[in-house]
Amino acid sequence: MNILVCVSQVPDTTTKVTVGADGKTIEKAGVKFILNPYDEFTIEEGLRLREKFGGSVTALTVGGDGAKEILRTALAMGVDKAIIVKDDNREDSFSVATNIAEAAKSVQPDVVILGRQSIDYDSFGMASMVGELLDMPSISVVSKWSIEGNAVTAERDIEGGKEVVETTLPCVISAQKGLNDPRYPKLPDIMKAKSKPIEERAGVASASRTQTISMELPQSKRVGKILGDSDADISELVRLLHEDAKVI
Ligand SMILES: Cc1cc2nc3c(=O)[nH]c(=O)nc-3n(C[C@H](O)[C@H](O)[C@H](O)COP(=O)(O)OP(=O)(O)OC[C@H]3O[C@@H](n4cnc5c(N)ncnc54)[C@H](O)[C@@H]3O)c2cc1C
């Protein structure tokens, strides 16, 4: 089975994200990047499929040179091959999807696995777009699935419940938390992964379908007020709750 897992590099959740000088992108300087947490499930699922059905797992990312680090993580976890499609300027999700689909053609995957969402731009859209571009069925937010011969049965998380859907290979899925329990790479494998080859490809030019007009951080929370416990303070507190906060 040819398995393609798509991985995205995102700012570390502890990084203080700022908006770039253009007012439209996330500032890259000073940002610590990590493997998108949902893509740990993506890689693990690829490895489990290989353990069950044989074949090979290819990890693919679209991004700048720094994104090679997450491919090293994928190699340390056990993927057979890593590809980076060089694209230093993300236009929009569709341009990334176009690059993924173009690179996927050479892998000829039976299964393409992506994460449910990337935790930076949160578009949730990549799996559907890649499926469409590769002319494959796609199933998003998969928490459990099975493959019997050519038949695929997948359980999706939906609001307040589960949905079971069927399709056939080749197909695209996006991984939901709980699909598996991702393995931790062992230290010797992390060391070996540092010298493994990463295939570099040039990105294809693609017309973006959307244009970011502006980006802003949420308004900072209002500063709290500390009052004492005198009668006057309690009256003031009641007044503030009634007139300012309008909660009583
Ligand atoms: C500071 C910063 C700098 C960035 N620099 C670049 C850059 O130089 N070039 C560039 O192309 N992108 C860059 N990106 C974008 C990033 O690599 C992803 O493309 C973006 O996070 C995708 O977001 P989304 O909401 O469209 O994806 P979603 O649809 O929410 O992602 C779902 C899944 O799609 C897959 N996926 C998403 N993005 C990629 C990807 N790039 N490669 C492989 N699989 C992917 C993953 O499996 C992911 O779990 C940058 C992002 C940030 C925050």
Coordinates of N, CA and C in Angstrom, one line a residue, residues 60-64 71 83-88 99-100 102-103 199-204:
L60 N 5.0 14.3 3.5 CA 5.2 15.5 2.6 C 4.8 16.7 3.3
T61 N 5.6 17.8 3.1 CA 5.2 19.1 3.6 C 5.5 20.1 2.6
V62 N 4.7 21.2 2.6 CA 4.9 22.3 1.7 C 5.3 23.5 2.6
G63 N 6.4 24.1 2.3 CA 6.9 25.2 3.2 C 8.3 25.6 2.9
G64 N 8.8 26.5 3.7 CA 10.2 26.9 3.6 C 11.2 25.9 4.2
L71 N 9.8 17.1 9.1 CA 10.0 15.9 8.3 C 11.0 15.0 9.1
I83 N 9.4 14.3 1.7 CA 9.5 15.2 0.6 C 9.1 16.6 1.1
I84 N 9.9 17.6 0.7 CA 9.5 19.0 0.9 C 9.3 19.7 -0.4
V85 N 8.1 20.3 -0.5 CA 7.8 21.1 -1.7 C 8.1 22.5 -1.3
K86 N 9.1 23.2 -1.9 CA 9.6 24.5 -1.4 C 8.6 25.6 -1.9
D87 N 8.1 26.2 -0.9 CA 7.2 27.3 -1.1 C 7.3 28.3 0.0
D88 N 8.1 29.4 -0.2 CA 8.3 30.3 1.0 C 7.2 31.3 1.2
N99 N -0.1 22.2 -4.4 CA 1.3 21.7 -4.3 C 1.3 20.3 -3.7
I100 N 0.4 20.0 -2.8 CA 0.3 18.7 -2.2 C -0.2 17.7 -3.3
E102 N 0.0 18.0 -6.5 CA 1.0 17.8 -7.6 C 2.1 16.8 -7.2
A103 N 2.5 16.9 -5.9 CA 3.6 16.0 -5.4 C 3.0 14.6 -5.2
E199 N 13.9 14.7 0.1 CA 13.8 15.1 -1.3 C 13.2 16.5 -1.4
E200 N 13.8 17.4 -2.1 CA 13.3 18.7 -2.3 C 12.7 18.9 -3.7
R201 N 11.6 19.5 -3.7 CA 11.0 19.8 -5.0 C 10.5 21.2 -5.1
A202 N 10.5 21.8 -6.3 CA 10.1 23.1 -6.5 C 8.5 23.2 -6.4
G203 N 8.0 24.2 -5.9 CA 6.5 24.3 -5.9 C 6.0 24.7 -7.2
V204 N 4.7 24.4 -7.5 CA 4.1 24.8 -8.7 C 3.4 26.1 -8.5

